[in-house]
Short mmCIF file of C-alpha atoms in Angstrom, two decimals:
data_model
loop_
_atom_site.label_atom_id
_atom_site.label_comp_id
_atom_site.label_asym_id
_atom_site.label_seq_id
_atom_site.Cartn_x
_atom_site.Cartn_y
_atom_site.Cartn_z
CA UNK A 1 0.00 0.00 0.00
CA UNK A 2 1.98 2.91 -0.99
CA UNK A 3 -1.43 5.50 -1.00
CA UNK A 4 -1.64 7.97 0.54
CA UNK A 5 1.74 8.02 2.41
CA UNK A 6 4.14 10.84 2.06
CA UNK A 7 7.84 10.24 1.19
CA UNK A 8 7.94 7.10 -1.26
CA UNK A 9 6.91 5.09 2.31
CA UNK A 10 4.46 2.52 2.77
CA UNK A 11 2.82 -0.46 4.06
CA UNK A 12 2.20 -4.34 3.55
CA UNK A 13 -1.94 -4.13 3.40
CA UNK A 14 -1.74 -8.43 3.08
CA UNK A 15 1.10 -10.92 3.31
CA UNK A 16 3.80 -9.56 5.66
CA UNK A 17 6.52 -11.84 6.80
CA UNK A 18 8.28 -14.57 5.33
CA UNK A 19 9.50 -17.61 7.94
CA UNK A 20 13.21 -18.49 7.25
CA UNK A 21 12.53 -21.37 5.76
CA UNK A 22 9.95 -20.96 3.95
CA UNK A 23 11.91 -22.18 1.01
CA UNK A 24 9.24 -21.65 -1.86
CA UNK A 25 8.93 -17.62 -1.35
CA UNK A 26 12.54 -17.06 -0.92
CA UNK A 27 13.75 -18.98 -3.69
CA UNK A 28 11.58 -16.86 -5.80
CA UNK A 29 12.27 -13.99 -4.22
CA UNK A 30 16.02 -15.21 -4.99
CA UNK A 31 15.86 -16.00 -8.98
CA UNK A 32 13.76 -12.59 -8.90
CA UNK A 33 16.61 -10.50 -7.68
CA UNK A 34 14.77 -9.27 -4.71
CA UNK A 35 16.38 -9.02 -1.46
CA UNK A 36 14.99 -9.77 2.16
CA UNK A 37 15.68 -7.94 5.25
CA UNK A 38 14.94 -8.59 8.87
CA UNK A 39 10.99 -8.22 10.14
CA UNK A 40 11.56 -7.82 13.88
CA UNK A 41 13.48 -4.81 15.06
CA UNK A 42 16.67 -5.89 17.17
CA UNK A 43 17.17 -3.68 20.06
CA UNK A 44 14.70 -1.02 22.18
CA UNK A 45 11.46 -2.16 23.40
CA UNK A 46 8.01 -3.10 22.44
CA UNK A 47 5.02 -1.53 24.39
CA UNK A 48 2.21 -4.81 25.38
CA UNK A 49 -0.82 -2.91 26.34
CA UNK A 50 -3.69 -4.95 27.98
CA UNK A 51 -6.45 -4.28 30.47
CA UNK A 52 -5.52 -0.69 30.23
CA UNK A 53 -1.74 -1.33 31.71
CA UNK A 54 1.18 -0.49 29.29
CA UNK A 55 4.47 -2.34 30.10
CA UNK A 56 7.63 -2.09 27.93
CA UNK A 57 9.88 -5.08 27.39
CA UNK A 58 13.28 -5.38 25.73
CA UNK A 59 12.48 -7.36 22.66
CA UNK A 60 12.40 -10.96 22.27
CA UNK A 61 12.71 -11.22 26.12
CA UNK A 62 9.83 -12.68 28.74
CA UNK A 63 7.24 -9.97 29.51
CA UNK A 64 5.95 -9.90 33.31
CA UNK A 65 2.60 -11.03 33.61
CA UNK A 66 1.96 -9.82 36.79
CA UNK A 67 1.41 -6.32 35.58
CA UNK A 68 -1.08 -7.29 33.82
CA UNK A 69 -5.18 -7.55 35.83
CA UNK A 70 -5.74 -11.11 34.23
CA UNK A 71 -6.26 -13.64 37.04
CA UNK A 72 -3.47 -15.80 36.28
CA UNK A 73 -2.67 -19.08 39.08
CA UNK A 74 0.56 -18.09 41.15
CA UNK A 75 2.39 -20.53 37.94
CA UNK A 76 0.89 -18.92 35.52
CA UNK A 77 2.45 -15.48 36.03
CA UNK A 78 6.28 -17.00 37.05
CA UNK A 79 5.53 -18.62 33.64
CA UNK A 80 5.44 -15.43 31.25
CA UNK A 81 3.28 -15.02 28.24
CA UNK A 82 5.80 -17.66 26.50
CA UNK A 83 6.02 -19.95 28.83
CA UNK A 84 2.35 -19.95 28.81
CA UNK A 85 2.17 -21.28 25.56
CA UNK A 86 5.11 -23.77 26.40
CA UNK A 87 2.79 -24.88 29.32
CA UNK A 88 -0.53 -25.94 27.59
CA UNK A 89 0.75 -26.03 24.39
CA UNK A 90 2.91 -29.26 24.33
CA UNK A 91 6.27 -29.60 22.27
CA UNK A 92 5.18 -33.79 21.67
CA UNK A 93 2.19 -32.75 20.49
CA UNK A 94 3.22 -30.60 18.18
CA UNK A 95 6.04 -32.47 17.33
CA UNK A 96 3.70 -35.39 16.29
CA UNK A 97 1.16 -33.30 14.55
CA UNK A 98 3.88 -31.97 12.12
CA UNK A 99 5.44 -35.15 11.33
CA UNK A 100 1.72 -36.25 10.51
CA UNK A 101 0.83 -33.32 8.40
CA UNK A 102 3.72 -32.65 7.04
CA UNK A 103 4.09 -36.08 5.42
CA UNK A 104 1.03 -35.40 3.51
CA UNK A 105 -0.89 -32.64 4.35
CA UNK A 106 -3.42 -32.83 1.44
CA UNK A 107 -4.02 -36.56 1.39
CA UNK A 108 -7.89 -38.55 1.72
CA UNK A 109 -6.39 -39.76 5.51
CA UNK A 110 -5.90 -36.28 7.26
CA UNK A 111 -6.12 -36.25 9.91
CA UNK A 112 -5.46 -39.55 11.36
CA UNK A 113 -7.76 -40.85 14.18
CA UNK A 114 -5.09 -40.04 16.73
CA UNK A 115 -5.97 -36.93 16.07
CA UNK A 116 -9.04 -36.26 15.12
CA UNK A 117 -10.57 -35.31 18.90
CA UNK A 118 -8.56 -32.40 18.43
CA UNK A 119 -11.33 -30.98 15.70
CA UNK A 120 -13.74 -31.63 17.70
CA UNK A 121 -12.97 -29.13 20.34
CA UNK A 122 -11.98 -25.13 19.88
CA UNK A 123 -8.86 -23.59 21.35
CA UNK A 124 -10.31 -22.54 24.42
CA UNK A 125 -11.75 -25.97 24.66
CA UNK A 126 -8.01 -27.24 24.40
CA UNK A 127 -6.38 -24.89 26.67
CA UNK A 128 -8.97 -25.73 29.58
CA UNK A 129 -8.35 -29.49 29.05
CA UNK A 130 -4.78 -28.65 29.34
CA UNK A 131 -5.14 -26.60 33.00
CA UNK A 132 -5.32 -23.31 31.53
CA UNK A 133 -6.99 -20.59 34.06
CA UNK A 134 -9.64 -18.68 32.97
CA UNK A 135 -7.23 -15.40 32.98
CA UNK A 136 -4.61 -17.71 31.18
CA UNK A 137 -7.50 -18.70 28.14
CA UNK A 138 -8.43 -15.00 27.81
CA UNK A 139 -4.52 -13.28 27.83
CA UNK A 140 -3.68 -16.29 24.94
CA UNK A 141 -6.84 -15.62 22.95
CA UNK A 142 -6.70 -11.62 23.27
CA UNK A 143 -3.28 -12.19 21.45
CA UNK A 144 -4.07 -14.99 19.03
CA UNK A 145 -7.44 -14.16 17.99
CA UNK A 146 -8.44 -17.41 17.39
CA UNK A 147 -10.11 -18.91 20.63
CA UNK A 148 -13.06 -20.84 18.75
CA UNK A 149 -11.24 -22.01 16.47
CA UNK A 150 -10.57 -25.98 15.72
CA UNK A 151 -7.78 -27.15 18.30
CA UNK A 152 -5.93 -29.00 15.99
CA UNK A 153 -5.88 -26.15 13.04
CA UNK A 154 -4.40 -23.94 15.64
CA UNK A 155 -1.80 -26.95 16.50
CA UNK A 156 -1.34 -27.51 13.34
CA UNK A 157 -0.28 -23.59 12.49
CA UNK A 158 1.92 -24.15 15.47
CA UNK A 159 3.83 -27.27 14.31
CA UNK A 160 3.84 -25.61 10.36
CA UNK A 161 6.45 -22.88 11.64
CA UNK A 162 9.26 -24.30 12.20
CA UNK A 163 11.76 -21.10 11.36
CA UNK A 164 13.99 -18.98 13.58
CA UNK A 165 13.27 -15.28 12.24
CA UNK A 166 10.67 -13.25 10.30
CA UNK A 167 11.73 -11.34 7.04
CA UNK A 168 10.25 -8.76 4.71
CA UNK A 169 11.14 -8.68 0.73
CA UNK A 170 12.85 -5.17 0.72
CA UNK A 171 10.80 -2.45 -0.88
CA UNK A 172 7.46 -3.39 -0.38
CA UNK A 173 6.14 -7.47 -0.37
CA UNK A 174 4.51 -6.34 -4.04
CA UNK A 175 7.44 -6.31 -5.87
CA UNK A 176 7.49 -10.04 -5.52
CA UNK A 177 4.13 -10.58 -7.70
CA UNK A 178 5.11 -7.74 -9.81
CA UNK A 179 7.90 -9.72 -10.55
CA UNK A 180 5.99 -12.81 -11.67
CA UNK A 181 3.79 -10.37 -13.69
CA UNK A 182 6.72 -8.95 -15.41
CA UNK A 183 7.78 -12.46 -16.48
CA UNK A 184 4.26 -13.77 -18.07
CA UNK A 185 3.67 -10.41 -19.16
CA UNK A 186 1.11 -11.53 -21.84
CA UNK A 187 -0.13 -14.47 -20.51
CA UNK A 188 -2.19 -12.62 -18.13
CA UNK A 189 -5.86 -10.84 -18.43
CA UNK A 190 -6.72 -8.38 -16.32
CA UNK A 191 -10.05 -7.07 -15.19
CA UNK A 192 -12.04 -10.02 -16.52
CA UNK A 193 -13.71 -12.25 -13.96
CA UNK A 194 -15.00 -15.67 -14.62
CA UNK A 195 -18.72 -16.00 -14.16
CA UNK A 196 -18.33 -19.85 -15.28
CA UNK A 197 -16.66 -23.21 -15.27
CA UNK A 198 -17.30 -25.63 -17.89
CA UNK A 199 -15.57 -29.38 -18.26
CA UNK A 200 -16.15 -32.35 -20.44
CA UNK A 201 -13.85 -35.23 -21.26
CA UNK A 202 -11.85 -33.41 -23.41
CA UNK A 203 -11.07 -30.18 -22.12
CA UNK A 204 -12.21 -27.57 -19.50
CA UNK A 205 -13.60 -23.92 -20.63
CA UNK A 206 -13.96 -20.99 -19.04
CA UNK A 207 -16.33 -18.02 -19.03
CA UNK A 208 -15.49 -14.66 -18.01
CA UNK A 209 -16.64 -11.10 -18.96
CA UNK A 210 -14.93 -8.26 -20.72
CA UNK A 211 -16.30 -5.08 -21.05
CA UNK A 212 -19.24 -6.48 -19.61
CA UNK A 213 -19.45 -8.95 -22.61
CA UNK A 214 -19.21 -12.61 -22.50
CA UNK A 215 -16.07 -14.71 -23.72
CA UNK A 216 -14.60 -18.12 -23.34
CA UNK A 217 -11.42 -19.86 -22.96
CA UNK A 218 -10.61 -23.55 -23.34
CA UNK A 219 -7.87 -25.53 -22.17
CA UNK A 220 -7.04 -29.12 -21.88
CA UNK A 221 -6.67 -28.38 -17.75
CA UNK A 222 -7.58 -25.74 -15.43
CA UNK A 223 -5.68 -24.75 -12.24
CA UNK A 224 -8.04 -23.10 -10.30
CA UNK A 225 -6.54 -20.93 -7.56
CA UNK A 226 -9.98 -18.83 -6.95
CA UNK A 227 -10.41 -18.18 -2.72
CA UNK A 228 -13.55 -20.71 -1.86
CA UNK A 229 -15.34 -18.06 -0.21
CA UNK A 230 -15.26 -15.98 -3.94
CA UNK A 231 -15.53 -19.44 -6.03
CA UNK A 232 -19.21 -19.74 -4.23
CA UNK A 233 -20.69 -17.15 -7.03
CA UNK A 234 -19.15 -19.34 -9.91
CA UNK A 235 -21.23 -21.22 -11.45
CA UNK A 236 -19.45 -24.66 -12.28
CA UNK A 237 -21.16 -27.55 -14.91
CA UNK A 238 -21.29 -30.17 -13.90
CA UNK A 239 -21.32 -29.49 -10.56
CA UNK A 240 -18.34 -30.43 -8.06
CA UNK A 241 -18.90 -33.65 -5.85
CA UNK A 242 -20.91 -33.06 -2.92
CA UNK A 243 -17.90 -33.33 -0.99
CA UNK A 244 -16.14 -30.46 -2.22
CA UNK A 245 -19.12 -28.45 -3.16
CA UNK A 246 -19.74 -28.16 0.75
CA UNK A 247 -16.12 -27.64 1.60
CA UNK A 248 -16.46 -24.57 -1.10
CA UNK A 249 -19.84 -23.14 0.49
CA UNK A 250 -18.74 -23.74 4.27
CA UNK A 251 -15.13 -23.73 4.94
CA UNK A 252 -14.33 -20.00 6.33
CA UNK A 253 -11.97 -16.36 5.06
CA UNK A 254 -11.22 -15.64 8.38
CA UNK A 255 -11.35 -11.73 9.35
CA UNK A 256 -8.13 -10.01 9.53
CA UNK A 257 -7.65 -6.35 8.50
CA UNK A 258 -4.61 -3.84 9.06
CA UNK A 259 -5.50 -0.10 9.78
CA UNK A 260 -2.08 2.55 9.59
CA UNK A 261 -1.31 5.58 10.80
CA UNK A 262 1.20 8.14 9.30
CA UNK A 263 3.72 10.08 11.45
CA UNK A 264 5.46 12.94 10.74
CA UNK A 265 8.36 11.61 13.01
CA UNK A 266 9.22 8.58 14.80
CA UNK A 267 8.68 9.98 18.35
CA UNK A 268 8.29 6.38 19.70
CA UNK A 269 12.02 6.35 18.79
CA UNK A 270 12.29 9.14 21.39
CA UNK A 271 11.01 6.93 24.04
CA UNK A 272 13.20 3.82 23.78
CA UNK A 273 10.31 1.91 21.93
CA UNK A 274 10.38 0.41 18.39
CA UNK A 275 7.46 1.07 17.28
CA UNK A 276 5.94 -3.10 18.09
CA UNK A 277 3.83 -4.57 20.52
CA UNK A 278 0.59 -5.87 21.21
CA UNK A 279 -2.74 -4.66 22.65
CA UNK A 280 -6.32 -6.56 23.39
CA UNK A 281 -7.81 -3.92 21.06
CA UNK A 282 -5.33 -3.07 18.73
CA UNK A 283 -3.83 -6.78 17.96
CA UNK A 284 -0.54 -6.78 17.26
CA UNK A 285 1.04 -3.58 16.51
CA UNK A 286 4.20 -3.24 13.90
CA UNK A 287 6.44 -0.28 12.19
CA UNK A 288 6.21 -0.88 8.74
CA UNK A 289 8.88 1.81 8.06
CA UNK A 290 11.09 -0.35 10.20
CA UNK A 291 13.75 -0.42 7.37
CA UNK A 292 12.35 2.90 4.85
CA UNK A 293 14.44 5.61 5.36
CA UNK A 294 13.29 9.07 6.43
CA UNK A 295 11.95 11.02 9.40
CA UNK A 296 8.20 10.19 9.05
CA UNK A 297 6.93 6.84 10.14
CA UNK A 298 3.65 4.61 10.06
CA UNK A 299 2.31 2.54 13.54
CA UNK A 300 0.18 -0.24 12.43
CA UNK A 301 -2.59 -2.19 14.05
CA UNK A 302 -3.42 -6.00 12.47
CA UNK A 303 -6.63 -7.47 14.24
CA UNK A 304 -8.30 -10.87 13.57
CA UNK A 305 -11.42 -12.34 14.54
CA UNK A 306 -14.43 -10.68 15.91
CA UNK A 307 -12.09 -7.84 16.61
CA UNK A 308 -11.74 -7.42 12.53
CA UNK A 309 -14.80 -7.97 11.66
CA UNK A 310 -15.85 -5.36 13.59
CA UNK A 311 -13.25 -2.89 12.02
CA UNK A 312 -14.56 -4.19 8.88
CA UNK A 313 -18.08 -2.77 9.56
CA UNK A 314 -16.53 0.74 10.24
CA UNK A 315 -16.53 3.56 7.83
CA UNK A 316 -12.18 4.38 6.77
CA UNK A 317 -13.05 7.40 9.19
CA UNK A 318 -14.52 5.60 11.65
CA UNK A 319 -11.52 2.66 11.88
CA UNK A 320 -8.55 5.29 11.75
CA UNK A 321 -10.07 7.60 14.62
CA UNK A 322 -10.48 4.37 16.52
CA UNK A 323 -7.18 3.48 16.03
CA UNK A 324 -5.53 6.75 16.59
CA UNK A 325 -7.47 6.95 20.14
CA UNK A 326 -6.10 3.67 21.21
CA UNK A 327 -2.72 3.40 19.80
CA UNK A 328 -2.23 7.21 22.14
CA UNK A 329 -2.68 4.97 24.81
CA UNK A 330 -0.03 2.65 23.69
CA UNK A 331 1.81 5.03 22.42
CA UNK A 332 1.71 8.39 23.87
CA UNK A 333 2.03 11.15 21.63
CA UNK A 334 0.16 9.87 18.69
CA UNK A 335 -2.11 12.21 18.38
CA UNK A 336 0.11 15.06 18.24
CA UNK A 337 2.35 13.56 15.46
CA UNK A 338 -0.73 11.96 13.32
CA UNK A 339 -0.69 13.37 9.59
CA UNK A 340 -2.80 10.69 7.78
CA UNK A 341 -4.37 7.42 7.81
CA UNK A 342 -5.69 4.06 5.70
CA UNK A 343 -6.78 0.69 6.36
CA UNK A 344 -7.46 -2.86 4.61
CA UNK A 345 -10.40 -4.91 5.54
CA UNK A 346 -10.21 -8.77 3.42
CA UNK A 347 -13.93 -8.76 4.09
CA UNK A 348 -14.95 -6.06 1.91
CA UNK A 349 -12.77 -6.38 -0.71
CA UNK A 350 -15.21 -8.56 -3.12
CA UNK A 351 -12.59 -10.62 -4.75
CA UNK A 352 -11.32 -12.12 -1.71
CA UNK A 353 -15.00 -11.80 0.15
CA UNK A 354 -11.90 -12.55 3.37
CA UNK A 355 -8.78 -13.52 4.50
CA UNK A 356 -6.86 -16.90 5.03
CA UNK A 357 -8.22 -20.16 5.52
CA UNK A 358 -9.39 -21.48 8.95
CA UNK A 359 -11.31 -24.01 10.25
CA UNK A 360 -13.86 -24.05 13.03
CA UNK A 361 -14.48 -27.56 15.32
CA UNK A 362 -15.19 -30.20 13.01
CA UNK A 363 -14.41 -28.88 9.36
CA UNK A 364 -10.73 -30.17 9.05
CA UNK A 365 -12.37 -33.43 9.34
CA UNK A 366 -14.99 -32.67 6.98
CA UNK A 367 -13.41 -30.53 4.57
CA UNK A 368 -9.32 -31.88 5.03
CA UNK A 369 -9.25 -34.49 2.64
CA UNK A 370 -11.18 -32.66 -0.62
CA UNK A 371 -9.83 -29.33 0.13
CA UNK A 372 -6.84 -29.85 -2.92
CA UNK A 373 -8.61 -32.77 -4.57
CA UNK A 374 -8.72 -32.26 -8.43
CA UNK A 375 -12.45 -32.69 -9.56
CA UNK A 376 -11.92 -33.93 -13.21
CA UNK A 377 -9.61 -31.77 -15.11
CA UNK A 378 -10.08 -29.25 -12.50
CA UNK A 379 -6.92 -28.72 -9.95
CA UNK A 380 -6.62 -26.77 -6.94
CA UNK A 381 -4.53 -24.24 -5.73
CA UNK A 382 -4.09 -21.79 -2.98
CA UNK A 383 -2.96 -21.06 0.65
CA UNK A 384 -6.27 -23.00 1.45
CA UNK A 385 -4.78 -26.30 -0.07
CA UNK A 386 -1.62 -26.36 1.00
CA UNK A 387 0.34 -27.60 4.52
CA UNK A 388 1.43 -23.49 5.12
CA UNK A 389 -1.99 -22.29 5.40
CA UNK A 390 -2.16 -18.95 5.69
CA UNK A 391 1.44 -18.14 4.34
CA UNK A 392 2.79 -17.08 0.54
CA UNK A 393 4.43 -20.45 1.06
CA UNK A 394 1.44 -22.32 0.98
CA UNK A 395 0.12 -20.15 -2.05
CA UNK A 396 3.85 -20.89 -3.83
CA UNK A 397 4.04 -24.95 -2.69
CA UNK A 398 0.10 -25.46 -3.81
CA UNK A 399 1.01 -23.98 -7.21
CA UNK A 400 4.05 -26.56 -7.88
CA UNK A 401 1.89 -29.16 -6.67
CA UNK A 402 -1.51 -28.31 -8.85
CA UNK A 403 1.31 -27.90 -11.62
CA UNK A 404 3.27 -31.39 -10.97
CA UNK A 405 -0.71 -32.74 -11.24
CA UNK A 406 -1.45 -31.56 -14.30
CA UNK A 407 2.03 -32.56 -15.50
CA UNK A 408 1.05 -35.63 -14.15
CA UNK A 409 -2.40 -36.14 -15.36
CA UNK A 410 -1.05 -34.93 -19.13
#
């Protein structure tokens, strides 16, 4: 997002990070040319804000839960936010549902029986069978933004990152799929979307509207890398099995949206802070401009959840004076150094109709095994259908897969 921010600055409105070994995105990011630079600041603090008590912490080390009002066991606060996680989050577990997953993620038998209680029960569910305390539950779900969410998709998001550090693609994350662009050049239409899917035995066609008009295209595959929760308002003949019709009508675009606030100096700087953190309004809480040179700056709030989708409901004016009021609290002086604002809200944005994939109790079991399953000549692709859900990984990796299929199939 490089509107309307002053200075050549700006801001990552979708994919942020890259995992360090997330080997897909950085080997294109490699044969591109495009360089990658650290995520996380090194040094100063990050401001956690929570129940209306701000407390900085050097970053990267444990933050003191006992400044916090959440009624945490006498255990629970020795432990420290991480250690929380460490606590009723268990390293075998995870260990054995990555080994499982990652052997094949996509495949009719996932997940195994082992494991399949886990689907059956939400987050919070899983943390209460685990000992949590009711203050414990609440601090872990006010940061993860998840709590009703399957058990075993949120384990499973756990056990897929397995890397050390977060990067950025220097310059803006865009320049990566402007790079792809510039190398089909030509092969791609813009501004035409498909209305219909057609297949027979010999071929698979495709209509889509330009100029309002109606045209086809007909190949001897399709790769079809259309979100689910957009691919509902396609028609498709003959229509998908009932399998994955009702993975396509019911799996969920979770909410996630990113509102940011322009600077006209990095004050924060001023008061030993980096300009991260987290808050139980504001989500997590980054500098963008971490690495952009120049005096101004942008603060940026990313909320998921019911959080989001209430953002998403706002007017733009409406979501950046909310913002601006809380992040003063977080960080004081906002106001006075505010210049602009703009936000991103996956729910409104009608050819994504939401964000990433996730899965509520019982739809990994349902949906799991036809999420990536080819129906005909049709294959699959997208973060949805791959192991790194969620991640430009799992858009990259479910791309060479649907690709190796066709191959495969031809």
């Amino acid at each position: 997002l490089r509107e309307p921010f002053s200075d050549g600055l700006y801001a990552n409105a979708g994919a942020a990070r890259i995992w360090d070994d997330h080997n897909y995105t950085l080997k294109y990011a490699k044969s591109f040319g495009l360089t990658v630079e650290d995520f996380y600041p090194k040094d100063l603090q990050d401001v956690w804000y929570f129940r209306g008590t701000r407390v900085l912490v050097k970053h990267g080390e444990p933050v003191d839960m006992s400044r916090f009002k959440y009624p945490l066991s006498e255990e629970e606060t020795k432990l420290g936010y991480g250690g929380l996680w460490d606590r009723y989050v268990p390293g075998s577990l995870v260990d054995d549902i990555y080994h499982s997953y990652h052997s094949n993620p996509t495949g009719p038998d996932w997940p195994p029986p082992s494991l399949r209680h886990y689907d059956q029960m939400s987050f919070t569910d899983f943390l209460q069978s685990q000992g949590a305390s009711a203050g414990a539950v609440e601090l872990i779900a006010a940061d993860f933004g998840f709590p009703e969410a399957s058990a075993l998709w949120v384990l499973q998001e756990v056990a897929m990152t397995g890397g050390t550090k977060m990067l950025e693609i220097g310059g803006g994350m865009d320049l990566l799929p402007r790079a792809f662009a510039g190398r089909l050049a030509n092969r791609i239409s813009y501004g035409v979307p498909v209305v219909r899917i057609e297949q027979d035995a010999t071929g698979v066609q495709v209509v889509y509207h330009r100029a309002g008009a109606p045209q086809t295209m007909r190949g001897d595959y399709l790769i079809c890398a259309i979100p689910f929760s957009t691919l509902r308002v396609v028609e498709v003949s003959p229509p998908f099995a009932p399998e994955k019709r009702r993975a396509i009508e019911e799996a969920t675009a979770e909410h996630l949206g990113k509102v940011f606030l322009q600077m006209r100096k990095r004050f924060w700087l001023e008061q030993g802070c980096n300009g991260f953190g987290k808050s139980d309004v504001l989500g997590d809480i980054w500098q963008p401009t971490l690495n952009q040179p120049g005096p101004r700056g942008i603060l940026e709030s990313y909320v998921s959840g019911n959080r989001a989708r209430l953002f998403a409901a706002m007017t733009e004016g409406e979501r950046i004076a909310t913002t601006l009021d809380e992040m003063e609290r977080v960080f004081p002086g906002a106001r006075e150094h505010f210049e602009g604002g703009a936000s991103t809200f996956w729910d409104n944005d009608p050819w994504a109709r939401g964000a990433i994939a996730a899965f509520y109790p019982g739809q990994l079991s349902q949906f799991g095994p036809y999420l990536a399953r080819a129906e005909g000549r049709i294959h699959f692709a997208g973060e949805r259908t791959s192991a790194w859900n969620g991640w430009m990984q799992g858009a990259l990796e479910s791309g060479n897969r649907a690709a190796r299929e066709v191959n495969d199939a031809a």
